[in-house]
Amino acid sequence: MSLFLNSFTLAWMHSVEKIRWEEQWKIEGKSLHVISASVRGSGAGMEPPPDAVFKEGAWHYTPHVPPLQELRLAHSPFTTEYELCFDGRCTPLNELFLTLPSIDTIVLEACER
């Protein structure tokens, strides 16, 4: 499946703490760049970094991650589905596929138009 996007937000609920996490991504050429992130709390394995700023009910920060060729996401019935957000709305990733095994890996990657 292909989507024609220049940027998107990836959102999910932490599997243990049940707190929303969001990352804003930009596509440049064949690379994915995470440009900012926010998390609506802290807890098991999700402490905000020292440079995070708390505003509007969430910790906001800039992840220090190099550009990626692909982003691999676990799809499982044991966790809440990732959401892909663009054009003002969020859609669970599993709704973008006609068939998807109950346990699988979803790979996001940039491609040339």
Backbone as JSON Lines, residues from 0, in Angstrom:
{"i":0,"aa":"M","n":[0.84,-1.17,0.0],"ca":[0.0,0.0,0.0],"c":[0.89,1.24,0.0]}
{"i":1,"aa":"S","n":[0.5,2.24,-0.74],"ca":[1.26,3.49,-0.79],"c":[0.36,4.65,-0.39]}
{"i":2,"aa":"L","n":[0.91,5.55,0.39],"ca":[0.25,6.8,0.75],"c":[1.16,7.93,0.31]}
{"i":3,"aa":"F","n":[0.6,8.97,-0.26],"ca":[1.4,10.1,-0.72],"c":[1.41,11.17,0.36]}
{"i":4,"aa":"L","n":[2.45,11.12,1.22],"ca":[2.57,12.02,2.36],"c":[3.95,12.65,2.39]}
{"i":5,"aa":"N","n":[4.03,13.86,2.91],"ca":[5.32,14.49,3.18],"c":[5.65,14.39,4.66]}
{"i":6,"aa":"S","n":[4.61,14.21,5.48],"ca":[4.81,14.1,6.92],"c":[3.62,13.35,7.52]}
{"i":7,"aa":"F","n":[3.82,12.84,8.72],"ca":[2.75,12.12,9.41],"c":[3.08,12.07,10.9]}
{"i":8,"aa":"T","n":[2.08,11.74,11.69],"ca":[2.26,11.49,13.11],"c":[1.97,10.03,13.36]}
{"i":9,"aa":"L","n":[2.83,9.4,14.13],"ca":[2.62,8.02,14.56],"c":[2.25,8.08,16.03]}
{"i":10,"aa":"A","n":[1.11,7.5,16.39],"ca":[0.63,7.56,17.78],"c":[0.31,6.17,18.28]}
{"i":11,"aa":"W","n":[0.46,5.97,19.59],"ca":[0.13,4.69,20.2],"c":[-0.04,4.87,21.71]}
{"i":12,"aa":"M","n":[-0.63,3.85,22.32],"ca":[-0.78,3.82,23.78],"c":[0.29,2.88,24.33]}
{"i":13,"aa":"H","n":[0.98,3.34,25.37],"ca":[1.98,2.49,26.03],"c":[1.27,1.24,26.55]}
{"i":14,"aa":"S","n":[1.84,0.07,26.3],"ca":[1.17,-1.19,26.61],"c":[0.94,-1.42,28.1]}
{"i":15,"aa":"V","n":[1.78,-0.85,28.95],"ca":[1.62,-1.05,30.4],"c":[0.96,0.16,31.04]}
{"i":16,"aa":"E","n":[1.47,1.35,30.78],"ca":[1.0,2.56,31.44],"c":[-0.29,3.13,30.85]}
{"i":17,"aa":"K","n":[-0.64,2.71,29.62],"ca":[-1.85,3.19,28.93],"c":[-1.82,4.72,28.78]}
{"i":18,"aa":"I","n":[-0.67,5.22,28.38],"ca":[-0.47,6.66,28.16],"c":[-0.13,6.87,26.7]}
{"i":19,"aa":"R","n":[-0.75,7.9,26.1],"ca":[-0.55,8.17,24.66],"c":[0.84,8.75,24.4]}
{"i":20,"aa":"W","n":[1.42,8.26,23.33],"ca":[2.74,8.67,22.85],"c":[2.56,9.07,21.4]}
{"i":21,"aa":"E","n":[3.21,10.16,20.97],"ca":[3.13,10.59,19.58],"c":[4.5,10.99,19.07]}
{"i":22,"aa":"E","n":[4.76,10.67,17.82],"ca":[5.99,11.1,17.14],"c":[5.61,11.73,15.81]}
{"i":23,"aa":"Q","n":[6.19,12.88,15.52],"ca":[5.97,13.55,14.25],"c":[7.14,13.21,13.34]}
{"i":24,"aa":"W","n":[6.82,12.74,12.14],"ca":[7.82,12.29,11.18],"c":[7.73,13.11,9.9]}
{"i":25,"aa":"K","n":[8.87,13.31,9.27],"ca":[8.97,14.01,7.99],"c":[9.67,13.07,7.02]}
{"i":26,"aa":"I","n":[9.22,13.09,5.77],"ca":[9.82,12.26,4.74],"c":[10.67,13.15,3.84]}
{"i":27,"aa":"E","n":[11.94,12.79,3.7],"ca":[12.86,13.51,2.83],"c":[13.59,12.48,1.97]}
{"i":28,"aa":"G","n":[13.34,12.54,0.67],"ca":[13.95,11.55,-0.22],"c":[13.47,10.16,0.16]}
{"i":29,"aa":"K","n":[14.42,9.28,0.43],"ca":[14.08,7.9,0.83],"c":[14.29,7.67,2.32]}
{"i":30,"aa":"S","n":[14.27,8.77,3.11],"ca":[14.51,8.65,4.55],"c":[13.34,9.17,5.37]}
{"i":31,"aa":"L","n":[13.17,8.57,6.53],"ca":[12.18,9.0,7.51],"c":[12.92,9.71,8.64]}
{"i":32,"aa":"H","n":[12.47,10.91,8.99],"ca":[13.11,11.73,10.02],"c":[12.1,12.0,11.13]}
{"i":33,"aa":"V","n":[12.39,11.57,12.34],"ca":[11.52,11.92,13.46],"c":[11.94,13.33,13.9]}
{"i":34,"aa":"I","n":[10.98,14.25,13.94],"ca":[11.32,15.65,14.22],"c":[10.88,16.11,15.6]}
{"i":35,"aa":"S","n":[9.87,15.46,16.16],"ca":[9.46,15.79,17.53],"c":[8.63,14.65,18.09]}
{"i":36,"aa":"A","n":[8.49,14.67,19.41],"ca":[7.71,13.62,20.07],"c":[7.06,14.2,21.31]}
{"i":37,"aa":"S","n":[6.0,13.54,21.76],"ca":[5.36,13.94,23.01],"c":[4.79,12.7,23.68]}
{"i":38,"aa":"V","n":[4.76,12.76,24.99],"ca":[4.2,11.67,25.78],"c":[3.4,12.31,26.92]}
{"i":39,"aa":"R","n":[2.22,11.8,27.17],"ca":[1.29,12.39,28.13],"c":[1.49,11.85,29.55]}
{"i":40,"aa":"G","n":[2.71,11.57,29.94],"ca":[3.0,11.12,31.28],"c":[4.33,10.41,31.31]}
{"i":41,"aa":"S","n":[4.61,9.74,32.4],"ca":[5.84,8.97,32.51],"c":[5.52,7.68,33.24]}
{"i":42,"aa":"G","n":[6.45,6.76,33.18],"ca":[6.24,5.47,33.83],"c":[7.21,4.46,33.3]}
{"i":43,"aa":"A","n":[6.81,3.19,33.34],"ca":[7.67,2.07,32.97],"c":[8.29,2.24,31.59]}
{"i":44,"aa":"G","n":[9.58,2.54,31.55],"ca":[10.31,2.62,30.29],"c":[9.97,3.8,29.42]}
{"i":45,"aa":"M","n":[9.35,4.82,29.96],"ca":[8.95,5.95,29.13],"c":[9.21,7.3,29.8]}
{"i":46,"aa":"E","n":[10.29,7.38,30.52],"ca":[10.64,8.63,31.16],"c":[11.04,9.65,30.09]}
{"i":47,"aa":"P","n":[10.53,10.88,30.2],"ca":[10.92,11.88,29.21],"c":[12.41,12.22,29.37]}
{"i":48,"aa":"P","n":[13.08,12.57,28.28],"ca":[14.5,12.92,28.36],"c":[14.69,14.23,29.14]}
{"i":49,"aa":"P","n":[15.92,14.5,29.6],"ca":[16.18,15.7,30.41],"c":[15.82,17.01,29.72]}
{"i":50,"aa":"D","n":[15.86,17.06,28.38],"ca":[15.55,18.32,27.68],"c":[14.06,18.46,27.34]}
{"i":51,"aa":"A","n":[13.21,17.56,27.81],"ca":[11.77,17.63,27.54],"c":[11.14,18.81,28.26]}
{"i":52,"aa":"V","n":[10.11,19.37,27.65],"ca":[9.37,20.51,28.22],"c":[7.93,20.07,28.41]}
{"i":53,"aa":"F","n":[7.39,20.33,29.61],"ca":[6.0,19.96,29.88],"c":[5.09,21.13,29.5]}
{"i":54,"aa":"K","n":[4.19,20.9,28.53],"ca":[3.21,21.92,28.16],"c":[1.97,21.24,27.58]}
{"i":55,"aa":"E","n":[0.83,21.85,27.79],"ca":[-0.44,21.34,27.27],"c":[-0.67,19.88,27.64]}
{"i":56,"aa":"G","n":[-0.29,19.49,28.84],"ca":[-0.56,18.14,29.34],"c":[0.35,17.04,28.87]}
{"i":57,"aa":"A","n":[1.48,17.4,28.22],"ca":[2.38,16.36,27.73],"c":[3.83,16.84,27.79]}
{"i":58,"aa":"W","n":[4.74,15.88,27.84],"ca":[6.16,16.16,27.73],"c":[6.52,16.2,26.24]}
{"i":59,"aa":"H","n":[7.12,17.29,25.78],"ca":[7.51,17.46,24.38],"c":[9.03,17.5,24.29]}
{"i":60,"aa":"Y","n":[9.56,16.84,23.27],"ca":[11.01,16.81,23.11],"c":[11.38,16.48,21.67]}
{"i":61,"aa":"T","n":[12.64,16.64,21.35],"ca":[13.17,16.29,20.03],"c":[14.0,15.02,20.18]}
{"i":62,"aa":"P","n":[13.56,13.91,19.6],"ca":[14.36,12.67,19.67],"c":[15.67,12.84,18.9]}
{"i":63,"aa":"H","n":[16.72,12.26,19.43],"ca":[18.02,12.3,18.76],"c":[18.25,10.97,18.08]}
{"i":64,"aa":"V","n":[17.57,10.81,16.94],"ca":[17.59,9.57,16.18],"c":[18.0,9.91,14.75]}
{"i":65,"aa":"P","n":[18.95,9.18,14.19],"ca":[19.34,9.47,12.8],"c":[18.2,9.11,11.84]}
{"i":66,"aa":"P","n":[18.22,9.63,10.62],"ca":[17.21,9.26,9.63],"c":[17.19,7.75,9.42]}
{"i":67,"aa":"L","n":[16.0,7.23,9.2],"ca":[15.81,5.79,9.03],"c":[15.36,5.47,7.61]}
{"i":68,"aa":"Q","n":[15.78,4.32,7.13],"ca":[15.31,3.83,5.83],"c":[13.95,3.17,5.98]}
{"i":69,"aa":"E","n":[13.68,2.62,7.17],"ca":[12.4,1.99,7.43],"c":[12.09,2.05,8.92]}
{"i":70,"aa":"L","n":[10.82,1.99,9.22],"ca":[10.35,1.98,10.6],"c":[9.53,0.72,10.77]}
{"i":71,"aa":"R","n":[9.96,-0.17,11.67],"ca":[9.31,-1.47,11.87],"c":[8.45,-1.4,13.13]}
{"i":72,"aa":"L","n":[7.17,-1.74,12.97],"ca":[6.19,-1.64,14.05],"c":[5.55,-3.0,14.3]}
{"i":73,"aa":"A","n":[5.46,-3.38,15.55],"ca":[4.83,-4.65,15.9],"c":[3.31,-4.51,15.85]}
{"i":74,"aa":"H","n":[2.67,-5.47,15.21],"ca":[1.21,-5.56,15.18],"c":[0.83,-6.81,15.96]}
{"i":75,"aa":"S","n":[0.0,-6.63,17.0],"ca":[-0.32,-7.75,17.87],"c":[-1.68,-7.51,18.54]}
{"i":76,"aa":"P","n":[-2.41,-8.58,18.81],"ca":[-3.67,-8.42,19.54],"c":[-3.45,-8.1,21.02]}
{"i":77,"aa":"F","n":[-2.22,-8.13,21.49],"ca":[-1.92,-7.91,22.9],"c":[-1.65,-6.45,23.24]}
{"i":78,"aa":"T","n":[-1.59,-5.59,22.23],"ca":[-1.36,-4.16,22.46],"c":[-2.33,-3.35,21.6]}
{"i":79,"aa":"T","n":[-2.51,-2.1,21.98],"ca":[-3.35,-1.19,21.19],"c":[-2.66,-0.91,19.86]}
{"i":80,"aa":"E","n":[-3.44,-0.81,18.82],"ca":[-2.91,-0.59,17.47],"c":[-2.25,0.78,17.34]}
{"i":81,"aa":"Y","n":[-1.16,0.84,16.59],"ca":[-0.58,2.13,16.22],"c":[-1.58,2.89,15.37]}
{"i":82,"aa":"E","n":[-1.53,4.22,15.45],"ca":[-2.36,5.06,14.61],"c":[-1.47,5.89,13.71]}
{"i":83,"aa":"L","n":[-1.87,6.03,12.46],"ca":[-1.18,6.9,11.51],"c":[-2.06,8.12,11.33]}
{"i":84,"aa":"C","n":[-1.51,9.29,11.64],"ca":[-2.29,10.52,11.6],"c":[-1.76,11.44,10.5]}
{"i":85,"aa":"F","n":[-2.67,11.93,9.67],"ca":[-2.34,12.9,8.62],"c":[-3.65,13.53,8.15]}
{"i":86,"aa":"D","n":[-3.56,14.68,7.55],"ca":[-4.74,15.41,7.06],"c":[-5.79,15.59,8.16]}
{"i":87,"aa":"G","n":[-5.34,15.81,9.39],"ca":[-6.26,16.11,10.48],"c":[-7.01,14.95,11.09]}
{"i":88,"aa":"R","n":[-6.65,13.71,10.75],"ca":[-7.32,12.58,11.39],"c":[-6.36,11.42,11.59]}
{"i":89,"aa":"C","n":[-6.7,10.56,12.55],"ca":[-5.87,9.4,12.87],"c":[-6.63,8.13,12.51]}
{"i":90,"aa":"T","n":[-5.9,7.17,11.92],"ca":[-6.48,5.9,11.51],"c":[-5.63,4.77,12.07]}
{"i":91,"aa":"P","n":[-6.24,3.8,12.76],"ca":[-5.45,2.64,13.19],"c":[-4.8,1.98,11.98]}
{"i":92,"aa":"L","n":[-3.52,1.62,12.11],"ca":[-2.79,1.04,10.97],"c":[-3.47,-0.2,10.42]}
{"i":93,"aa":"N","n":[-4.04,-1.03,11.27],"ca":[-4.66,-2.26,10.76],"c":[-5.84,-1.98,9.83]}
{"i":94,"aa":"E","n":[-6.44,-0.8,9.92],"ca":[-7.56,-0.46,9.03],"c":[-7.09,-0.09,7.62]}
{"i":95,"aa":"L","n":[-5.79,0.11,7.44],"ca":[-5.25,0.46,6.13],"c":[-4.93,-0.77,5.28]}
{"i":96,"aa":"F","n":[-5.09,-1.97,5.86],"ca":[-4.76,-3.21,5.16],"c":[-6.01,-4.07,4.99]}
{"i":97,"aa":"L","n":[-6.15,-4.69,3.84],"ca":[-7.28,-5.59,3.62],"c":[-7.12,-6.87,4.43]}
{"i":98,"aa":"T","n":[-5.9,-7.39,4.47],"ca":[-5.62,-8.59,5.27],"c":[-4.33,-8.33,6.05]}
{"i":99,"aa":"L","n":[-4.32,-8.76,7.27],"ca":[-3.16,-8.63,8.12],"c":[-3.23,-9.73,9.16]}
{"i":100,"aa":"P","n":[-2.2,-10.58,9.23],"ca":[-2.21,-11.63,10.27],"c":[-2.33,-10.99,11.66]}
{"i":101,"aa":"S","n":[-2.82,-11.76,12.62],"ca":[-3.01,-11.19,13.96],"c":[-1.7,-10.77,14.61]}
{"i":102,"aa":"I","n":[-0.59,-11.43,14.27],"ca":[0.73,-11.01,14.75],"c":[1.62,-10.84,13.53]}
{"i":103,"aa":"D","n":[2.16,-9.64,13.38],"ca":[2.96,-9.35,12.2],"c":[3.81,-8.11,12.47]}
{"i":104,"aa":"T","n":[4.63,-7.76,11.51],"ca":[5.42,-6.54,11.56],"c":[4.95,-5.65,10.41]}
{"i":105,"aa":"I","n":[4.64,-4.41,10.73],"ca":[4.27,-3.43,9.71],"c":[5.51,-2.58,9.47]}
{"i":106,"aa":"V","n":[5.89,-2.44,8.22],"ca":[7.08,-1.67,7.86],"c":[6.66,-0.4,7.13]}
{"i":107,"aa":"L","n":[7.07,0.74,7.66],"ca":[6.86,2.02,6.99],"c":[8.18,2.43,6.36]}
{"i":108,"aa":"E","n":[8.13,2.84,5.11],"ca":[9.33,3.29,4.45],"c":[8.97,4.36,3.43]}
{"i":109,"aa":"A","n":[9.92,5.24,3.19],"ca":[9.74,6.28,2.17],"c":[10.07,5.71,0.81]}
{"i":110,"aa":"C","n":[9.36,6.17,-0.2],"ca":[9.66,5.72,-1.55],"c":[9.53,6.91,-2.5]}
{"i":111,"aa":"E","n":[10.17,6.79,-3.63],"ca":[10.13,7.86,-4.63],"c":[8.75,7.89,-5.28]}
{"i":112,"aa":"R","n":[8.28,9.08,-5.55],"ca":[6.98,9.21,-6.25],"c":[7.18,9.07,-7.73]}
